[in-house]
Amino acid sequence: MPSLTHVLKDVRALGTSAPLRAVYEASKRTNGHSLLFRPVPGGYRSTPLDIGHHLPTSEVARERCLADAQLILDEGTRVFGTRAATGASVSWAMDPLTERCWPEDTPWWQIDIRTDARLSDVKWVWEAARHRDLVVLARAATLEPDGPWLTQLEAMLVRWCRECRPEEGVNWYSSLELALRAIAWSQVLRLVGDRLHGGLRAELDDQLVASARHIMVELPYTMTSMKNNHLLGDGLGLVVLGKLFPEHPSSRRWQAIGDRLMLKQLSRHMLPDGSMIEDSLSYHRFVLEMFIVRVLVGGAPSEITAAMRASSEHLITLGVLDGDVPQYGDWDEGRVLADSAPAGDVAGAALLGLHLSGGATPEEAWARYDELAWYARVEDARLEGPDASPTTWSSGHFSGSRRGDWSVWLKRAVTPSHQHADVSSVWIQHGGEWVTRDPGTGTYNGPLHVRDGFRTSAAHPVWRPAGGDLLGPHRAFRWERPAVPSGTAHLDASGLSVLAVWHDGFDEGRCLRLVLVEERGVTVLDRLPSGARDWVQTVPEGPAAHVLVGADGTTTEGSEDPFAGWTSETYGDWRPSPWRELTADAGWTSWGAGTPRDMSADDSASVEIEGGRVSITDLPDRVDVQLMIDGTSHHLEVSRA
């Protein structure tokens, strides 16, 4: 039973929605849900939508799809960087982690997915049940009508209808999962619906109608407790389901409510520069793909089209067309679109969003990215190369610089969803290889010490008191405080970029970080508050960590207690990787990569460095920084974010 302290923290986190959440949970426990989630009349015929049906003109894209389809036959469905038999040769309720089945004939609300007594991490079985692999099989069956693809697809769908009846089993637990599955099925029906046998097609249609009713009944809970991507996804699901069944008496209502939900959440979700309240690269792509689907099905409100363009441009500014970018925030491979490429690539979605809003795309991208190859027509494209990347940039919660072989990202703020406690983190690449790198996410629902081990300040280059954290973890997703006051600025000068951030995250006082990026290397200057004693900072190393300079400290790799020295490239997987722990007291300290500028004499308001001097003035809402570098004066006003 949760402690009173935990209950109070939960109530504080839920705010005004706490009473409704309590009623909802009581309904589940007393079986009141049986009155709400009743069977619905079937017999309605779907009208397939034009999503993901364009045949690739590139032989490379075609072969990639067929190779992926063959892997589904040989090894099973894709689940977080691996493959599982779930749905392919065993039950759709089979958990890939334990190889045991979640209850199949039990109402979903009677299944425990949250407490320590649950079978497993439910995201694993849900990932398979999003049915993006069924879209791949449908594509393969379109490319090779005589191949084995349609037979496998039909077998998996028949198994689904037998094992996952409406409102029964764990795969009916989440409205968002129903919405994503409806989007996948709409693509399957568009590609091969006329080749499915009549009984199966009718069962799919009946399940889709039941999905719409489920989402509608769940709306009070979603609207009060899930003001994030779930609300956008549920709204999108209603729009798609309404368009799939134009003859259903509730079709117009579903569509109207769906768009209202999307627009309501959109006003909260999007920030002016194209970033989002969900402080996560993975969730940014996820929501962008929701915007893309809404545009593809037609009649999208102009606000959603504009958000699609802005969120695509944010990713491009971040550098997704140039290679890897930091895996910031929570990462779980969440997708709305289907592709056969590595799960970590977010560039395809960004280019598709850009294309659908009238932007130019490189000609070679149509062979490389399934998002373009299947969801858009190359005949409609403006085939141009991308604009040159800016030397110094700022977008969303990052500022950054690219000079010579160096690429640097500085985390300048956090927003209140799916964030990590990483304000002031600096991630460095040299020649495309990580010098310091975001260690990833690990898990949501796995061991809490692993979850917190990856998302807290202890996993990021953030100076902190020993045992302290910028946000303070509470449960798997919440924080004791969701944000900290911070300020940011950057400048771009001849041969020099300067990135700056401060935060008031600790009682001891303000922390300031300046990052100088030059072709010679990267210099990180930190001023710790006057109350700092034996503070620590963790620097997760990348493959190019040998170029780090002045970051002398203790290296930990693969430690379980305390949890430290790991990297996670995909959800649910982590492997040993060195973390370097530095220590410092109040005042200035420096480290860097390549050939950074050496630090010499310092006091609380200034520091001498090779070739120059840095002086600062602290004010309540900003820090004024004066730099004299190689005879040239620069000024930054590091204002509150």
XYZ file of C-alpha atoms in Angstrom:
641
model
C 0.000 0.000 0.000
C 1.445 3.426 -0.917
C 2.629 5.613 1.924
C 0.811 8.811 2.881
C 3.743 10.797 1.505
C 3.399 9.120 -1.883
C -0.359 9.675 -1.912
C 0.090 13.377 -1.149
C 2.676 13.685 -3.913
C 0.285 11.952 -6.327
C -2.543 14.327 -5.424
C -0.258 17.319 -5.845
C 0.895 16.050 -9.260
C -2.675 15.376 -10.465
C -4.014 18.716 -9.209
C -7.698 19.382 -9.891
C -8.058 16.083 -11.763
C -7.342 14.065 -8.586
C -11.062 13.560 -7.627
C -12.007 12.277 -11.091
C -8.981 9.994 -11.102
C -10.087 8.605 -7.737
C -13.623 7.932 -9.061
C -12.176 6.297 -12.175
C -9.928 3.992 -10.155
C -12.844 3.099 -7.875
C -14.967 2.168 -10.899
C -12.249 -0.201 -12.080
C -11.914 -1.859 -8.707
C -15.676 -2.290 -8.157
C -16.317 -3.492 -11.730
C -18.336 -0.379 -12.510
C -16.497 -0.374 -15.823
C -18.619 -3.344 -16.918
C -21.544 -0.915 -17.270
C -19.497 1.554 -19.269
C -17.635 -0.719 -21.673
C -20.439 -2.784 -23.186
C -20.531 -4.514 -26.584
C -21.538 -2.258 -29.476
C -23.544 -3.119 -32.616
C -21.450 -4.112 -35.629
C -22.209 -4.489 -39.282
C -20.659 -1.248 -40.544
C -18.334 -1.382 -43.540
C -15.146 0.689 -43.488
C -13.983 2.886 -46.349
C -10.169 2.662 -46.547
C -8.274 5.939 -46.310
C -5.337 7.113 -48.388
C -2.583 6.586 -45.812
C 0.704 4.895 -46.638
C -0.388 3.434 -49.972
C 2.021 5.068 -52.439
C 4.312 2.480 -54.017
C 8.002 3.411 -53.785
C 9.679 4.365 -57.034
C 13.023 3.335 -55.557
C 14.152 -0.267 -55.802
C 16.104 0.290 -52.577
C 12.904 1.132 -50.668
C 11.097 -1.857 -52.185
C 13.850 -4.291 -51.240
C 14.018 -2.848 -47.735
C 10.323 -3.560 -47.246
C 10.576 -7.123 -48.563
C 13.609 -7.862 -46.401
C 11.749 -6.555 -43.334
C 8.710 -8.682 -44.202
C 10.929 -11.750 -44.462
C 12.282 -11.047 -40.973
C 8.706 -10.970 -39.661
C 8.168 -14.445 -41.104
C 11.523 -15.768 -39.895
C 11.975 -14.047 -36.520
C 8.687 -12.406 -35.498
C 7.474 -8.897 -34.794
C 9.741 -5.973 -33.981
C 9.727 -5.020 -30.310
C 12.244 -2.430 -29.102
C 15.225 -3.336 -31.212
C 14.620 -7.069 -31.058
C 12.092 -9.549 -32.458
C 9.484 -11.595 -30.633
C 7.059 -14.376 -31.492
C 4.151 -12.274 -30.125
C 1.357 -12.332 -32.680
C 3.451 -14.042 -35.317
C 3.441 -17.619 -34.019
C 2.099 -17.296 -30.468
C -0.641 -15.366 -28.716
C -0.919 -11.584 -29.036
C -1.063 -11.631 -25.226
C 2.382 -13.229 -24.906
C 4.851 -11.038 -23.032
C 8.216 -11.065 -24.849
C 10.129 -10.608 -21.593
C 8.737 -13.533 -19.604
C 7.244 -15.605 -22.462
C 4.092 -15.875 -20.345
C 0.689 -14.616 -21.422
C -1.317 -11.778 -20.000
C -4.930 -12.840 -19.273
C -6.865 -13.168 -22.550
C -10.470 -13.613 -21.377
C -10.399 -11.064 -18.561
C -11.906 -7.572 -18.835
C -9.006 -5.215 -19.315
C -9.766 -3.132 -16.220
C -9.305 -6.208 -14.016
C -5.734 -6.729 -15.204
C -2.911 -5.317 -13.085
C -0.391 -3.505 -15.275
C 1.046 -1.089 -12.693
C 1.849 -2.653 -9.321
C 4.835 -4.799 -8.444
C 2.572 -7.868 -8.755
C 2.012 -7.329 -12.506
C 3.178 -9.917 -14.998
C 5.721 -7.668 -16.704
C 6.343 -4.306 -18.349
C 3.183 -3.924 -20.432
C 4.899 -1.768 -23.059
C 6.474 -4.875 -24.581
C 3.205 -6.577 -25.484
C 1.661 -3.235 -26.503
C 4.538 -2.478 -28.853
C 3.861 -5.630 -30.864
C 0.109 -4.918 -30.817
C 0.491 -1.526 -32.481
C 0.601 -3.608 -35.680
C 3.089 -1.576 -37.669
C 4.565 -4.896 -38.808
C 1.191 -5.796 -40.296
C 1.500 -2.684 -42.436
C 4.899 -3.959 -43.616
C 3.341 -7.310 -44.572
C 0.535 -5.540 -46.432
C 3.114 -3.503 -48.309
C 5.063 -6.620 -49.198
C 1.853 -8.283 -50.390
C 1.273 -5.290 -52.652
C 4.795 -5.387 -54.045
C 4.730 -9.201 -54.467
C 1.080 -10.343 -54.750
C 2.115 -13.998 -55.114
C 4.495 -13.995 -52.150
C 3.813 -15.502 -48.711
C 3.045 -12.123 -47.156
C -0.736 -12.037 -47.348
C -1.058 -15.529 -45.870
C 1.014 -14.505 -42.850
C -0.869 -11.233 -42.501
C -4.257 -12.957 -42.534
C -3.080 -15.542 -40.002
C -1.948 -12.801 -37.616
C -5.216 -10.901 -37.981
C -7.322 -14.040 -37.469
C -5.306 -14.793 -34.342
C -5.939 -11.237 -33.145
C -9.707 -11.450 -33.616
C -9.796 -14.758 -31.754
C -7.561 -13.719 -28.849
C -8.313 -10.007 -28.403
C -12.077 -9.590 -28.398
C -13.380 -6.075 -27.650
C -12.795 -4.948 -24.058
C -11.006 -8.185 -23.125
C -7.325 -8.593 -22.495
C -4.433 -6.246 -21.904
C -4.428 -4.948 -25.488
C -7.705 -3.099 -24.839
C -6.352 -1.288 -21.799
C -5.163 1.952 -23.400
C -7.156 4.219 -25.714
C -3.931 5.408 -27.312
C -3.056 1.834 -28.286
C -6.491 1.451 -29.888
C -5.986 4.658 -31.854
C -2.552 3.599 -33.122
C -3.849 0.172 -34.082
C -6.741 1.782 -35.999
C -4.242 3.866 -37.974
C -2.229 0.732 -38.799
C -5.344 -1.205 -39.813
C -6.511 1.637 -42.026
C -3.258 1.252 -43.980
C -3.663 -2.511 -44.195
C -7.217 -2.111 -45.488
C -6.115 0.446 -48.067
C -3.365 -1.837 -49.367
C -4.964 -5.315 -49.270
C -8.455 -4.932 -47.790
C -10.114 -6.203 -50.963
C -8.054 -9.416 -50.715
C -8.995 -10.296 -47.120
C -11.759 -12.879 -46.812
C -15.155 -11.422 -45.987
C -15.503 -12.764 -42.465
C -12.137 -11.383 -41.391
C -12.827 -8.004 -42.965
C -16.142 -7.786 -41.089
C -14.476 -8.675 -37.769
C -11.855 -5.982 -38.270
C -14.556 -3.409 -38.997
C -16.504 -4.422 -35.888
C -13.367 -4.068 -33.754
C -12.691 -0.631 -35.223
C -16.189 0.568 -34.326
C -15.745 -0.847 -30.815
C -12.444 1.044 -30.601
C -14.182 4.325 -31.376
C -16.725 3.770 -28.609
C -13.996 2.793 -26.146
C -12.049 5.994 -26.848
C -15.222 8.057 -26.425
C -16.088 6.461 -23.072
C -12.509 6.969 -21.834
C -12.414 10.662 -22.779
C -13.169 12.089 -19.300
C -10.186 10.177 -17.917
C -7.940 11.110 -20.861
C -8.896 14.795 -20.789
C -8.123 15.177 -17.092
C -5.213 12.808 -16.550
C -3.435 12.542 -19.929
C -2.893 16.102 -21.171
C -0.030 15.114 -23.432
C 0.467 12.938 -26.517
C -2.317 10.622 -25.319
C -4.929 13.340 -25.771
C -3.591 14.144 -29.246
C -3.511 10.444 -30.148
C -7.037 9.778 -28.913
C -8.292 12.776 -30.874
C -6.492 11.582 -33.996
C -7.917 8.095 -33.509
C -11.454 9.478 -33.438
C -10.839 11.475 -36.622
C -9.436 8.436 -38.430
C -12.225 6.142 -37.211
C -14.874 8.694 -38.163
C -13.446 8.944 -41.666
C -13.170 5.158 -41.931
C -16.914 4.819 -41.291
C -18.647 7.706 -43.073
C -22.015 5.878 -42.890
C -21.899 5.346 -39.127
C -24.382 7.630 -37.329
C -21.595 8.852 -35.023
C -19.043 9.470 -37.788
C -19.325 13.260 -37.886
C -19.409 13.456 -34.103
C -16.255 11.368 -33.751
C -14.438 13.547 -36.261
C -15.595 16.828 -34.724
C -14.682 15.762 -31.193
C -11.363 14.380 -32.401
C -10.357 17.645 -34.025
C -11.481 19.657 -31.006
C -9.374 17.458 -28.743
C -6.336 17.804 -31.000
C -6.680 21.584 -31.201
C -7.248 21.906 -27.456
C -4.115 19.932 -26.652
C -2.198 21.569 -29.500
C -2.542 24.971 -27.830
C -0.830 23.503 -24.748
C 1.537 21.159 -26.514
C 3.400 23.286 -29.047
C 5.884 26.008 -28.185
C 6.461 28.953 -30.548
C 9.772 27.643 -31.933
C 8.366 24.248 -32.974
C 9.385 22.347 -29.855
C 6.882 20.753 -27.491
C 6.039 20.431 -23.816
C 7.230 16.823 -24.031
C 10.950 17.228 -23.540
C 11.877 14.160 -25.561
C 13.265 13.474 -29.017
C 11.244 10.259 -29.288
C 7.971 11.871 -28.270
C 8.593 14.830 -30.562
C 8.759 12.451 -33.526
C 5.716 10.578 -32.205
C 3.563 13.715 -32.061
C 4.889 15.005 -35.382
C 3.707 11.765 -36.969
C 0.249 12.354 -35.482
C 0.161 15.727 -37.223
C 1.290 14.040 -40.447
C -1.504 11.448 -40.336
C -4.081 14.155 -39.631
C -2.886 16.038 -42.726
C -2.813 12.880 -44.865
C -6.439 11.925 -44.147
C -7.592 15.329 -45.342
C -9.326 18.399 -43.970
C -6.739 19.121 -41.293
C -7.176 22.407 -39.410
C -4.577 24.972 -40.447
C -3.164 25.007 -36.924
C -2.172 21.337 -37.234
C -0.536 21.871 -40.624
C 1.437 24.781 -39.179
C 2.457 22.687 -36.158
C 3.603 19.897 -38.493
C 5.852 22.326 -40.368
C 7.252 23.967 -37.222
C 7.968 20.677 -35.446
C 9.711 19.333 -38.568
C 11.876 22.431 -38.786
C 12.788 22.102 -35.107
C 14.186 18.611 -35.726
C 16.101 19.801 -38.775
C 17.584 22.698 -36.786
C 18.569 20.209 -34.111
C 20.619 18.415 -36.765
C 18.724 15.228 -37.618
C 19.701 15.481 -41.299
C 23.390 15.608 -40.391
C 23.543 12.421 -38.285
C 22.879 11.381 -34.709
C 21.544 13.936 -32.246
C 21.271 13.540 -28.456
C 18.640 11.001 -27.387
C 17.258 13.545 -24.958
C 14.348 12.852 -22.625
C 12.395 9.605 -22.594
C 12.947 7.297 -25.564
C 10.718 4.316 -26.375
C 10.615 4.044 -30.201
C 7.014 5.306 -30.243
C 5.753 5.560 -33.835
C 2.533 6.307 -35.673
C 3.917 5.713 -39.156
C 5.348 2.399 -40.330
C 8.808 1.939 -41.754
C 11.459 -0.723 -42.211
C 14.437 1.367 -41.127
C 16.403 1.565 -37.849
C 14.132 2.784 -35.078
C 16.419 5.588 -33.938
C 16.236 7.632 -37.139
C 13.932 10.645 -36.833
C 14.959 12.401 -40.054
C 12.352 10.656 -42.252
C 9.414 12.008 -40.276
C 10.929 15.498 -40.302
C 11.362 15.408 -44.091
C 7.841 14.094 -44.656
C 6.371 16.859 -42.487
C 8.426 19.392 -44.404
C 7.313 17.968 -47.758
C 3.606 17.905 -46.859
C 3.793 21.575 -45.888
C 5.426 22.610 -49.175
C 9.078 22.361 -48.220
C 11.908 20.966 -50.307
C 13.427 17.519 -49.797
C 16.714 16.076 -51.101
C 16.171 13.754 -54.050
C 18.118 10.899 -52.459
C 15.823 10.990 -49.400
C 12.992 9.291 -51.299
C 15.003 6.085 -51.511
C 16.404 6.321 -47.997
C 13.276 7.087 -45.957
C 10.129 4.956 -45.952
C 8.195 7.914 -44.553
C 8.620 9.604 -47.937
C 8.587 6.471 -50.100
C 5.187 5.171 -48.871
C 3.339 8.227 -47.552
C 3.966 10.755 -50.336
C 4.397 10.904 -54.087
C 7.795 11.841 -55.438
C 5.991 13.502 -58.355
C 4.712 16.124 -55.910
C 8.102 16.831 -54.357
C 10.342 19.850 -54.575
C 13.621 18.013 -55.000
C 16.287 20.288 -53.606
C 19.191 19.850 -51.281
C 18.858 21.055 -47.685
C 20.025 24.527 -46.750
C 23.428 24.744 -45.120
C 23.217 24.141 -41.380
C 23.771 27.277 -39.277
C 27.018 27.474 -37.327
C 25.244 28.388 -34.101
C 21.583 27.806 -33.433
C 18.894 27.694 -30.788
C 15.648 25.734 -30.868
C 13.413 24.292 -28.213
C 15.332 23.303 -25.125
C 18.704 23.239 -26.889
C 21.284 25.589 -28.251
C 24.169 24.266 -30.257
C 27.092 24.860 -32.567
C 28.835 23.109 -35.435
C 32.421 24.172 -36.142
C 34.952 22.108 -38.039
C 34.723 18.528 -36.801
C 32.866 19.567 -33.638
C 29.136 19.462 -32.962
C 27.868 20.548 -29.550
C 24.422 20.560 -27.936
C 23.707 22.426 -24.687
C 20.506 21.679 -22.771
C 19.159 25.025 -21.660
C 15.787 24.234 -20.044
C 13.290 21.481 -19.327
C 9.586 21.299 -20.050
C 7.059 19.411 -17.929
C 6.622 16.020 -19.617
C 8.935 13.074 -20.336
C 11.889 15.224 -19.321
C 15.144 14.222 -17.700
C 16.910 16.272 -15.014
C 19.509 17.502 -17.490
C 19.547 21.322 -17.568
C 23.092 22.435 -18.557
C 24.043 19.016 -20.018
C 26.558 19.355 -22.833
C 26.816 16.673 -25.496
C 29.815 16.698 -27.832
C 30.552 14.982 -31.145
C 33.858 14.900 -32.987
C 33.785 13.814 -36.618
C 30.330 12.300 -36.073
C 31.427 10.217 -33.058
C 30.163 10.925 -29.573
C 32.682 12.277 -27.094
C 30.026 12.721 -24.409
C 26.583 11.299 -25.076
C 23.153 11.112 -23.524
C 22.970 7.638 -21.951
C 19.310 7.121 -22.945
C 16.253 5.975 -21.020
C 16.576 2.340 -19.997
C 13.017 1.620 -18.917
C 9.777 3.137 -17.633
C 8.160 0.221 -15.854
C 11.205 -1.848 -15.001
C 13.237 -1.565 -11.788
C 12.814 1.931 -10.372
C 16.522 2.259 -9.580
C 17.229 1.723 -13.294
C 14.531 4.174 -14.346
C 15.868 6.844 -12.020
C 19.443 5.894 -12.792
C 19.007 7.034 -16.384
C 16.744 10.063 -15.989
C 18.161 11.889 -12.975
C 20.986 14.438 -12.904
C 23.375 11.668 -11.851
C 23.316 10.379 -15.459
C 24.083 13.759 -17.069
C 26.876 16.349 -17.146
C 25.179 18.478 -14.484
C 27.010 19.797 -11.425
C 25.106 18.909 -8.267
C 25.575 18.406 -4.539
C 26.389 14.786 -3.724
C 23.057 12.973 -3.575
C 21.177 15.986 -5.006
C 19.018 16.191 -8.110
C 17.692 19.106 -10.150
C 14.100 17.842 -10.224
C 13.776 15.048 -7.659
C 12.243 11.822 -9.039
C 8.818 10.661 -7.867
C 7.493 7.379 -9.256
C 8.285 6.434 -12.847
C 7.228 9.620 -14.621
C 6.748 12.365 -12.073
C 9.090 14.774 -10.378
C 8.897 16.610 -7.087
C 9.288 19.774 -9.135
C 8.912 19.580 -12.925
C 11.215 22.482 -13.868
C 13.875 24.847 -12.530
C 14.500 28.558 -13.205
C 17.104 28.952 -15.919
C 18.502 31.435 -18.401
C 20.187 31.067 -21.764
C 22.012 32.903 -24.544
C 24.398 32.220 -27.399
C 26.572 34.158 -29.818
C 28.163 33.439 -33.161
C 31.395 35.299 -33.935
C 34.247 34.845 -36.351
C 35.829 31.513 -35.476
C 33.989 31.248 -32.161
C 30.597 30.172 -30.849
C 29.607 30.665 -27.225
C 26.694 28.815 -25.620
C 25.564 29.854 -22.149
C 23.093 28.607 -19.560
C 22.488 29.206 -15.857
C 20.028 27.633 -13.452
C 18.907 28.153 -9.869
C 18.326 24.479 -9.249
C 19.977 24.136 -5.850
C 19.775 25.961 -2.527
C 23.490 26.712 -2.583
C 23.056 29.252 -5.397
C 23.207 29.794 -9.141
C 25.195 27.564 -11.499
C 26.588 29.041 -14.728
C 27.983 27.157 -17.731
C 29.738 28.684 -20.751
C 30.707 26.499 -23.701
C 33.216 27.858 -26.228
C 33.194 26.008 -29.554
C 36.079 26.521 -31.967
C 37.751 24.464 -34.672
C 40.531 23.700 -32.171
C 38.104 22.145 -29.688
C 35.460 22.693 -27.027
C 36.019 24.554 -23.745
C 33.480 24.143 -20.928
C 33.699 26.805 -18.195
C 31.573 26.273 -15.100
C 31.082 28.594 -12.150
C 29.660 26.826 -9.123
C 27.867 28.744 -6.364
C 29.696 29.963 -3.276
C 28.039 27.287 -1.150
C 29.292 24.386 -3.287
C 31.395 21.821 -1.433
C 32.409 18.479 -2.925
C 29.950 18.800 -5.794
C 29.898 16.077 -8.452
C 29.239 15.854 -12.173
C 28.809 12.735 -14.307
C 30.153 12.698 -17.869
C 28.829 9.668 -19.815
C 31.533 8.805 -22.326
C 31.100 8.049 -26.005
C 33.394 6.149 -28.389
C 35.525 9.283 -28.942
C 35.997 10.043 -25.217
C 39.774 9.858 -25.674
C 39.701 13.517 -26.804
C 38.341 14.700 -23.426
C 40.728 17.062 -21.626
C 40.675 18.158 -17.990
C 37.848 15.762 -17.121
C 39.918 13.760 -14.647
C 37.889 11.735 -12.202
C 36.640 8.333 -11.216
C 35.298 6.131 -14.009
C 32.457 3.691 -13.334
C 31.188 1.040 -15.748
C 28.354 -1.425 -15.238
C 27.747 -0.747 -11.548
C 24.458 -1.962 -10.064
C 24.847 -0.397 -6.618
C 24.871 2.484 -7.084
C 23.444 2.238 -10.599
C 26.007 3.937 -12.843
C 28.030 3.345 -15.994
C 25.443 2.272 -18.570
C 24.048 3.290 -21.939
C 20.632 2.490 -23.433
C 20.160 2.813 -27.178
C 16.606 1.534 -27.131
C 13.840 0.990 -24.620
C 14.277 -1.956 -22.262
C 17.930 -2.540 -23.066
C 21.068 -1.228 -21.366
C 24.693 -2.252 -21.448
C 27.849 -1.192 -19.602
C 29.399 2.064 -20.772
C 31.818 4.269 -18.824
C 30.619 7.252 -16.816
C 33.288 9.632 -15.553
C 32.561 11.398 -12.246
C 34.214 14.766 -11.598
C 34.319 16.702 -8.321
C 34.714 20.416 -7.590
C 34.098 23.114 -4.992
C 32.783 26.663 -5.256
C 34.184 28.894 -7.991
C 35.344 28.210 -11.532
C 36.277 24.889 -13.063
C 36.933 23.880 -16.658
C 37.150 20.857 -18.904
C 36.685 20.216 -22.606
C 37.614 18.247 -25.683
C 40.245 18.548 -28.383
C 42.422 21.555 -27.543
C 40.357 23.571 -25.066
C 41.542 26.893 -23.655
C 43.329 26.502 -20.332
C 41.938 28.247 -17.253
C 44.231 30.111 -14.876
C 43.516 32.740 -12.204
C 39.924 33.287 -11.134
C 37.672 34.943 -8.581
C 33.904 34.779 -8.085
C 33.180 37.286 -10.865
C 35.882 36.542 -13.436
C 38.276 33.960 -14.781
C 41.432 34.147 -16.859
C 41.652 31.728 -19.765
C 44.222 31.194 -22.479
C 43.965 34.201 -24.785
C 41.344 36.048 -22.808
C 39.174 36.725 -19.807
C 35.564 36.133 -18.795
C 33.760 38.509 -16.420
C 30.213 38.117 -15.149
C 27.612 40.181 -13.333
C 24.788 38.352 -11.555
C 21.358 39.981 -11.648
C 18.018 38.554 -10.392
C 16.731 37.499 -13.813
C 19.910 37.279 -15.879
C 23.686 36.986 -15.936
C 25.705 39.502 -17.959
C 28.824 37.934 -19.453
C 31.734 39.914 -20.896
C 34.303 37.927 -22.868
C 37.627 39.161 -24.142
C 38.908 36.455 -26.488
C 42.046 36.943 -28.619
C 41.715 40.710 -28.433
C 38.017 40.822 -29.359
C 35.271 41.754 -26.887
C 31.938 39.906 -26.794
C 28.892 40.430 -24.612
C 26.118 37.987 -23.709
C 23.003 38.761 -21.757
C 22.014 35.361 -20.391
C 18.337 36.046 -19.720
C 15.750 33.920 -18.014
C 14.280 31.289 -20.327
